[in-house]
Amino acid sequence: MGKTVGKTTVRRTVAALLAAGAVTTSGVALAAPAGAATGGTWRADLAHVDGDDVNVEAVGSALTLKDSAWHRTDLLTAGSQGYLISAARQLASPVNRVTTNVVADLPKGTDVQVEVRGRTGADDWTEWTPAGAQAAAFAHPVSVVQTRISLSSTTDGVRPTVREVDLSATTAADARANAAAATTPLTYTIYATREGLTGHTTANGHVIASNDHFVALPSGKALSPKGTGNYTVRVCKTDGSRCEYAPVWDVGPWNTKDDYWNPASIRSEYKDLPQGQPEAYAAYHNGYNGGKDDLGYTVGNPAGIDLADGVFNSGLGLADNGNVKVTYLWTGSAAATGIVTTAGDPMNVRASGSTSAAVKGLAANYAKVNIECYVNGDPVTGTFGTSTIWDRIGPDNFISDAYVKTGSDDPVAPLC
């Protein structure tokens, strides 16, 4: 499967997501690390499947693939995949480590993988982090944890069955966790390609519409659940003249476990590459990994991000594939955050707090934006009533607070 923009052919990966968790055939619980304060143990609810889950079904109290021959992309000619996102778990005390133990039936060619994330604010989360016998480590203690359980098969008609997922949360000093802390969101210049693929399904279960507004990154660590923008990027033309704020809803265009924006201490694969350099770039330009991605495909361009048609055309006004500046907004912090909430279409990003100010780009519905400060400007009537508050969400980038879910009708950040 592919499509052509200008002279560059773009190939989509299958969403073979995530790094492996601990999968066993016994129900032996894992002990908490020595010296750790126990934060709680619980069993994931495998019987509750809802709208943010993808191609899984409950069979009694167990979980399996719903369609064992669902080929999400044209490249996937055999086997299937899907995942369950559990309800968020409120813990009795803050934790920074989570281990898991899985009881599953795994016929040949099947796999089960477990990741967790921690809530750091009302709509803010850590990245999805592999959790197995080696603990998932959070940069700061969290009191709410969510679990994602991914199932896959390489053969049509063959399904894994998950019977139990037990989790144990503790608090302990962890250098790996401390390495993840940051204040300013990470920004890198990355080669971008247009995704296209209208009518196909993204890794989070979204059916791609014409002129859609989302992006794909080559790791499931920053995959937003369907209908959310927990992980949002600001992607801009290299001269900064136009930007779009868009949620991460797919995995690709090359690789499935390349969180290249992270430091080597956290990066899942290719730890010898410089931080901010996608494996696809090194494979294409330098023959790294034999010129192949983590699925064994020959890399045909150096792309580290895919842009849905609406982002590519309407948001940035690009004429062809090429370099863009990408800011991974969840990797830093701001005075406040908010969720862009429209009737469906993206909203204009303007150069100041005026409805007549120059349009600098778009902010997609569901995008989670960092609010740096605010100004008083023209009144706008939107989803949350009429407001004169304009939120600055980036350099010379302002949006009306009338379309931003902040939890308050008043400013939530300082005056600019």
Coordinates of C-alpha atoms in Angstrom, one line a residue:
M1 CA 0.0 0.0 0.0
G2 CA 1.3 3.4 -0.8
K3 CA 0.6 6.8 -2.3
T4 CA 2.6 9.4 -4.1
V5 CA 3.1 13.1 -3.2
G6 CA 5.3 14.8 -5.7
K7 CA 8.2 12.4 -6.5
T8 CA 8.1 10.5 -3.1
T9 CA 6.3 7.3 -2.6
V10 CA 5.0 6.8 1.0
R11 CA 4.5 3.4 2.6
R12 CA 2.4 2.8 5.6
T13 CA 3.4 0.3 8.3
V14 CA 1.1 -2.1 10.0
A15 CA 0.5 -1.1 13.6
A16 CA 2.4 -3.9 15.3
L17 CA 2.5 -1.9 18.5
L18 CA 4.4 -1.7 21.7
A19 CA 7.1 -3.5 23.6
A20 CA 6.5 -6.8 25.3
G21 CA 5.2 -7.2 28.8
A22 CA 5.6 -10.2 31.0
V23 CA 3.5 -13.1 29.7
T24 CA 3.4 -16.3 31.7
T25 CA 1.2 -19.4 32.1
S26 CA 1.3 -19.2 35.9
G27 CA -0.6 -16.9 38.3
V28 CA 2.4 -16.2 40.6
A29 CA 2.4 -12.7 41.8
L30 CA 5.5 -10.5 41.5
A31 CA 7.0 -9.3 44.7
A32 CA 7.5 -5.5 45.3
P33 CA 11.1 -4.4 45.1
A34 CA 13.0 -4.3 48.4
G35 CA 12.6 -1.1 50.3
A36 CA 9.6 0.0 48.2
A37 CA 6.4 1.3 49.7
T38 CA 3.4 -0.7 48.3
G39 CA 1.0 1.4 46.4
G40 CA -1.5 -1.3 45.6
T41 CA -2.3 -4.4 43.6
W42 CA -5.2 -5.0 41.3
R43 CA -6.5 -7.1 38.4
A44 CA -7.4 -5.5 35.1
D45 CA -11.0 -5.8 34.0
L46 CA -10.9 -7.8 30.8
A47 CA -14.7 -8.0 30.4
H48 CA -15.5 -4.4 29.7
V49 CA -14.9 -3.5 26.0
D50 CA -16.0 -0.1 24.8
G51 CA -15.5 2.5 22.1
D52 CA -11.8 3.3 22.7
D53 CA -10.9 -0.4 22.3
V54 CA -9.9 -1.9 18.9
N55 CA -10.8 -5.3 17.5
V56 CA -11.1 -7.2 20.8
E57 CA -14.0 -8.9 22.6
A58 CA -14.7 -10.4 26.0
V59 CA -15.4 -14.1 26.2
G60 CA -16.6 -14.6 29.7
S61 CA -13.9 -13.0 31.9
A62 CA -11.2 -13.5 29.2
L63 CA -10.1 -11.2 26.3
T64 CA -9.4 -12.2 22.7
L65 CA -9.3 -10.8 19.2
K66 CA -12.7 -10.1 17.8
D67 CA -11.8 -10.7 14.1
S68 CA -8.7 -12.9 13.9
A69 CA -8.3 -12.1 10.2
W70 CA -8.7 -8.3 10.3
H71 CA -6.0 -6.8 8.1
R72 CA -5.9 -3.2 9.2
T73 CA -3.7 -2.2 6.3
D74 CA -3.0 -3.5 2.8
L75 CA 0.5 -4.6 4.0
L76 CA -1.0 -6.9 6.6
T77 CA -1.9 -10.0 4.6
A78 CA -2.2 -12.4 7.5
G79 CA -3.0 -12.3 11.2
S80 CA -4.7 -9.6 13.2
Q81 CA -4.2 -7.2 16.1
G82 CA -6.2 -5.3 18.6
Y83 CA -6.1 -3.8 22.1
L84 CA -8.1 -3.0 25.2
I85 CA -7.6 0.2 27.3
S86 CA -8.8 -0.4 30.8
A87 CA -10.6 2.1 33.0
A88 CA -8.3 4.4 34.9
R89 CA -7.4 3.0 38.3
Q90 CA -7.3 5.3 41.3
L91 CA -4.6 4.2 43.8
A92 CA -4.6 4.7 47.5
S93 CA -1.2 6.4 47.4
P94 CA 1.1 7.9 44.7
V95 CA 3.4 5.4 42.9
N96 CA 6.2 5.6 40.3
R97 CA 6.7 1.9 39.4
V98 CA 4.2 -0.7 38.0
T99 CA 4.9 -4.3 37.3
T100 CA 2.5 -6.8 35.6
N101 CA 2.0 -10.5 35.4
V102 CA -0.1 -11.9 32.6
V103 CA -1.9 -15.3 32.3
A104 CA -2.6 -16.1 28.7
D105 CA -3.1 -18.8 26.1
L106 CA -0.6 -18.2 23.3
P107 CA -0.9 -20.4 20.3
K108 CA 2.1 -20.3 18.0
G109 CA 2.5 -16.9 16.3
T110 CA 0.4 -15.0 18.9
D111 CA 1.5 -12.4 21.4
V112 CA 0.2 -10.3 24.3
Q113 CA 1.8 -7.0 25.3
V114 CA 1.1 -4.8 28.3
E115 CA 1.8 -1.1 28.8
V116 CA 0.7 1.4 31.5
R117 CA 0.5 5.2 31.8
G118 CA 0.0 7.5 34.8
R119 CA -2.2 10.6 35.0
T120 CA -0.3 13.8 35.7
G121 CA -3.2 16.3 35.4
A122 CA -6.8 16.4 34.5
D123 CA -6.2 15.5 30.9
D124 CA -2.4 14.9 31.1
W125 CA -0.7 11.5 31.0
T126 CA 2.8 10.0 30.9
E127 CA 3.6 8.1 27.7
W128 CA 2.5 4.4 27.5
T129 CA 5.4 2.5 29.1
P130 CA 6.1 -1.3 28.8
A131 CA 5.3 -3.0 32.1
G132 CA 6.4 -6.6 32.8
A133 CA 8.7 -8.2 35.3
Q134 CA 10.8 -5.1 34.7
A135 CA 8.8 -2.2 36.1
A136 CA 7.4 0.6 34.1
A137 CA 8.9 3.8 35.7
F138 CA 7.3 7.2 35.8
A139 CA 9.2 10.4 36.1
H140 CA 7.0 11.6 39.0
P141 CA 4.7 9.7 41.3
V142 CA 1.1 9.3 40.0
S143 CA -2.1 8.3 41.7
V144 CA -4.1 7.2 38.7
V145 CA -2.8 4.4 36.4
Q146 CA -4.3 3.1 33.1
T147 CA -3.4 -0.2 31.3
R148 CA -3.3 -1.0 27.6
I149 CA -3.3 -4.7 26.7
S150 CA -2.4 -5.5 23.0
L151 CA -3.1 -8.8 21.3
S152 CA -1.7 -9.9 18.0
S153 CA -1.4 -12.9 15.7
T154 CA 0.6 -13.6 12.5
T155 CA -1.9 -16.2 11.2
D156 CA -5.5 -15.8 10.2
G157 CA -7.9 -17.6 12.5
V158 CA -5.5 -18.0 15.4
R159 CA -6.2 -15.9 18.5
P160 CA -4.4 -15.3 21.8
T161 CA -6.6 -15.4 24.9
V162 CA -5.8 -13.2 27.9
R163 CA -7.2 -14.7 31.1
E164 CA -5.6 -12.5 33.8
V165 CA -3.5 -9.3 34.0
D166 CA -2.4 -8.5 37.6
L167 CA -0.7 -5.3 38.3
S168 CA 1.4 -4.2 41.3
A169 CA 2.3 -0.5 41.9
T170 CA 5.0 0.7 44.3
T171 CA 7.1 3.8 45.0
A172 CA 10.9 3.6 44.8
A173 CA 13.9 5.7 43.7
D174 CA 14.5 5.1 40.0
A175 CA 17.1 6.8 37.8
R176 CA 15.3 5.7 34.7
A177 CA 12.2 7.6 35.8
N178 CA 14.1 10.7 36.8
A179 CA 15.7 10.9 33.3
A180 CA 12.3 11.5 31.8
A181 CA 11.6 14.9 33.5
A182 CA 11.5 18.0 31.2
T183 CA 10.0 21.5 31.2
T184 CA 10.2 22.8 27.6
P185 CA 8.6 20.4 25.1
L186 CA 11.0 18.7 22.8
T187 CA 11.2 20.0 19.2
Y188 CA 13.0 18.5 16.3
T189 CA 13.1 19.1 12.5
I190 CA 11.6 15.9 11.0
Y191 CA 10.9 14.8 7.4
A192 CA 7.1 14.5 7.0
T193 CA 5.0 12.6 4.5
R194 CA 1.3 12.8 3.7
E195 CA -0.8 9.9 5.0
G196 CA -3.9 9.9 2.8
L197 CA -5.6 6.5 3.1
T198 CA -9.2 7.8 3.3
G199 CA -11.5 5.1 4.5
H200 CA -8.7 3.1 6.2
T201 CA -8.5 2.6 10.0
T202 CA -5.8 4.1 12.1
A203 CA -4.0 2.3 15.0
N204 CA -6.4 3.7 17.5
G205 CA -9.5 2.7 15.6
H206 CA -10.3 6.0 13.9
V207 CA -11.7 5.7 10.3
I208 CA -9.8 8.2 8.2
A209 CA -12.0 10.8 6.6
S210 CA -11.3 13.1 3.7
N211 CA -9.2 16.2 4.8
D212 CA -8.7 14.6 8.2
H213 CA -6.6 16.2 11.0
F214 CA -4.2 13.9 12.9
V215 CA -0.7 12.7 12.7
A216 CA 1.2 9.4 13.0
L217 CA 4.4 8.7 14.9
P218 CA 6.5 5.5 14.7
S219 CA 5.8 4.4 18.3
G220 CA 2.7 3.4 20.2
K221 CA 4.1 5.1 23.3
A222 CA 2.3 8.3 22.2
L223 CA -0.8 6.9 20.6
S224 CA -3.9 8.8 21.9
P225 CA -7.0 6.7 22.6
K226 CA -9.8 7.2 20.0
G227 CA -11.6 10.5 20.5
T228 CA -8.8 12.1 22.6
G229 CA -5.7 14.2 22.0
N230 CA -3.8 13.1 25.1
Y231 CA -0.7 13.1 22.9
T232 CA -0.7 16.1 20.6
V233 CA 2.0 17.6 18.4
R234 CA 2.6 21.1 17.1
V235 CA 3.8 20.7 13.5
C236 CA 5.0 23.8 11.7
K237 CA 6.6 24.8 8.4
T238 CA 10.3 25.2 9.0
D239 CA 9.9 29.0 8.7
G240 CA 7.2 29.0 11.3
S241 CA 4.7 30.7 9.0
R242 CA 2.0 28.1 9.6
C243 CA 1.4 25.4 12.3
E244 CA -1.2 22.9 13.2
Y245 CA -1.9 21.4 16.6
A246 CA -3.0 17.8 15.9
P247 CA -3.5 14.6 18.0
V248 CA -1.5 11.4 17.4
W249 CA -3.9 8.8 16.2
D250 CA -1.8 6.4 14.2
V251 CA 1.6 4.6 14.2
G252 CA 4.0 5.0 11.3
P253 CA 5.1 5.9 8.6
W254 CA 8.1 3.6 9.2
N255 CA 8.7 1.6 12.4
T256 CA 6.4 0.8 15.3
K257 CA 8.6 1.1 18.3
D258 CA 10.8 4.1 17.5
D259 CA 10.1 6.8 20.1
Y260 CA 13.0 8.8 18.6
W261 CA 12.2 12.0 20.6
N262 CA 13.1 10.3 23.8
P263 CA 16.7 10.0 25.2
A264 CA 18.6 6.8 24.9
S265 CA 17.8 5.9 28.6
I266 CA 14.1 5.7 27.6
R267 CA 14.0 5.1 23.9
S268 CA 12.7 1.6 23.1
E269 CA 15.0 0.8 20.2
Y270 CA 17.9 2.2 18.3
K271 CA 19.5 3.7 21.4
D272 CA 22.7 4.4 19.6
L273 CA 21.1 7.0 17.4
P274 CA 21.1 10.7 18.4
Q275 CA 18.0 11.8 20.3
G276 CA 15.6 13.3 17.8
Q277 CA 16.8 11.3 14.8
P278 CA 14.2 8.8 13.5
E279 CA 15.5 5.3 12.6
A280 CA 14.0 5.9 9.1
Y281 CA 16.4 8.9 8.6
A282 CA 19.4 6.8 9.5
A283 CA 18.3 3.8 7.5
Y284 CA 17.5 5.9 4.4
H285 CA 20.6 8.2 4.5
N286 CA 23.2 6.0 6.2
G287 CA 22.1 2.4 5.6
Y288 CA 21.5 2.0 9.3
N289 CA 20.0 -1.4 10.2
G290 CA 20.7 -2.5 6.7
G291 CA 18.4 0.2 5.4
K292 CA 15.3 -1.5 6.9
D293 CA 12.8 -0.6 9.5
D294 CA 11.8 -2.7 12.6
L295 CA 9.4 -4.8 10.5
G296 CA 12.0 -5.6 7.9
Y297 CA 10.8 -3.3 5.1
T298 CA 13.3 -1.3 3.1
V299 CA 12.9 2.3 4.1
G300 CA 11.9 4.4 1.1
N301 CA 12.2 7.9 2.6
P302 CA 13.5 9.4 5.9
A303 CA 10.1 10.2 7.4
G304 CA 9.6 10.4 11.1
I305 CA 6.0 11.6 11.0
D306 CA 2.9 11.2 8.8
L307 CA 0.4 14.0 8.3
A308 CA -3.2 13.4 7.6
D309 CA -4.4 15.2 4.5
G310 CA -6.1 18.1 6.4
V311 CA -2.9 18.8 8.3
F312 CA -0.7 18.5 5.2
N313 CA -2.9 20.6 2.9
S314 CA -5.1 23.0 5.1
G315 CA -3.0 23.2 8.2
L316 CA 0.4 23.8 6.7
G317 CA -0.3 24.3 3.1
L318 CA 2.5 22.0 2.0
A319 CA 3.1 21.3 -1.7
D320 CA 5.2 18.1 -1.2
N321 CA 6.8 15.9 1.4
G322 CA 9.6 17.6 3.3
N323 CA 11.0 18.9 6.6
V324 CA 8.8 20.3 9.3
K325 CA 9.4 21.3 12.9
V326 CA 7.6 19.0 15.3
T327 CA 7.0 19.8 19.0
Y328 CA 5.9 16.9 21.1
L329 CA 3.7 18.8 23.5
W330 CA 3.3 16.1 26.1
T331 CA 7.1 16.0 26.8
G332 CA 7.1 19.4 28.5
S333 CA 4.9 21.5 30.8
A334 CA 3.1 24.9 30.7
A335 CA 1.2 27.1 33.0
A336 CA -2.0 25.2 32.0
T337 CA -3.4 22.9 29.3
G338 CA -6.7 22.8 27.5
I339 CA -8.6 20.6 25.0
V340 CA -9.7 22.1 21.7
T341 CA -13.4 21.3 21.5
T342 CA -15.3 22.2 18.4
A343 CA -18.2 20.7 16.5
G344 CA -15.7 18.7 14.5
D345 CA -13.7 21.0 12.3
P346 CA -10.4 22.5 13.3
M347 CA -10.3 26.1 14.6
N348 CA -8.2 28.9 13.3
V349 CA -4.9 29.8 15.1
R350 CA -4.4 33.6 14.9
A351 CA -1.4 35.9 15.3
S352 CA -3.1 37.8 18.1
G353 CA -6.4 37.9 20.1
S354 CA -8.4 39.3 17.3
T355 CA -10.8 37.7 14.8
S356 CA -9.2 39.8 12.1
A357 CA -5.7 38.9 12.9
A358 CA -3.7 36.8 10.4
V359 CA -4.4 33.1 10.4
K360 CA -1.3 31.2 11.4
G361 CA -2.6 27.7 11.1
L362 CA -5.2 25.4 12.7
A363 CA -5.9 23.6 16.0
A364 CA -7.6 20.2 15.4
N365 CA -10.6 19.1 17.5
Y366 CA -9.4 17.0 20.5
A367 CA -5.9 18.6 20.3
K368 CA -4.5 19.1 23.8
V369 CA -2.6 22.4 23.8
N370 CA -0.2 24.0 26.3
I371 CA -1.5 27.4 27.4
E372 CA 1.4 29.7 28.0
C373 CA -0.5 32.8 28.9
Y374 CA -3.6 34.8 27.8
V375 CA -4.7 38.1 26.4
N376 CA -8.0 39.9 26.4
G377 CA -9.3 40.3 22.9
D378 CA -12.3 40.2 20.6
P379 CA -15.4 38.3 22.0
V380 CA -16.0 34.9 20.4
T381 CA -19.0 32.6 21.0
G382 CA -18.1 29.0 20.9
T383 CA -18.6 25.6 22.5
F384 CA -18.2 27.0 26.0
G385 CA -20.2 30.3 25.6
T386 CA -18.9 33.7 24.8
S387 CA -15.4 34.7 25.9
T388 CA -12.9 37.6 25.4
I389 CA -10.0 35.3 26.6
W390 CA -7.5 34.3 24.0
D391 CA -5.0 31.6 24.9
R392 CA -1.4 31.8 23.6
I393 CA -0.5 28.2 22.7
G394 CA 2.8 28.8 20.9
P395 CA 4.9 31.6 19.5
D396 CA 2.5 34.2 18.1
N397 CA -0.2 31.5 18.1
F398 CA -3.5 32.4 19.8
I399 CA -6.9 30.6 19.9
S400 CA -10.2 31.7 21.5
D401 CA -10.8 30.2 24.9
A402 CA -14.5 29.8 23.9
Y403 CA -13.5 26.6 22.2
V404 CA -11.0 25.3 24.8
K405 CA -11.9 23.0 27.6
T406 CA -9.9 24.2 30.6
G407 CA -12.3 23.5 33.5
S408 CA -12.9 27.2 34.1
D409 CA -14.6 30.2 32.5
D410 CA -11.8 32.4 33.8
P411 CA -8.2 32.5 32.6
V412 CA -6.1 29.5 33.7
A413 CA -2.7 31.0 32.8
P414 CA -1.0 34.3 33.6
L415 CA -1.6 37.4 31.5
C416 CA 0.8 37.7 28.6

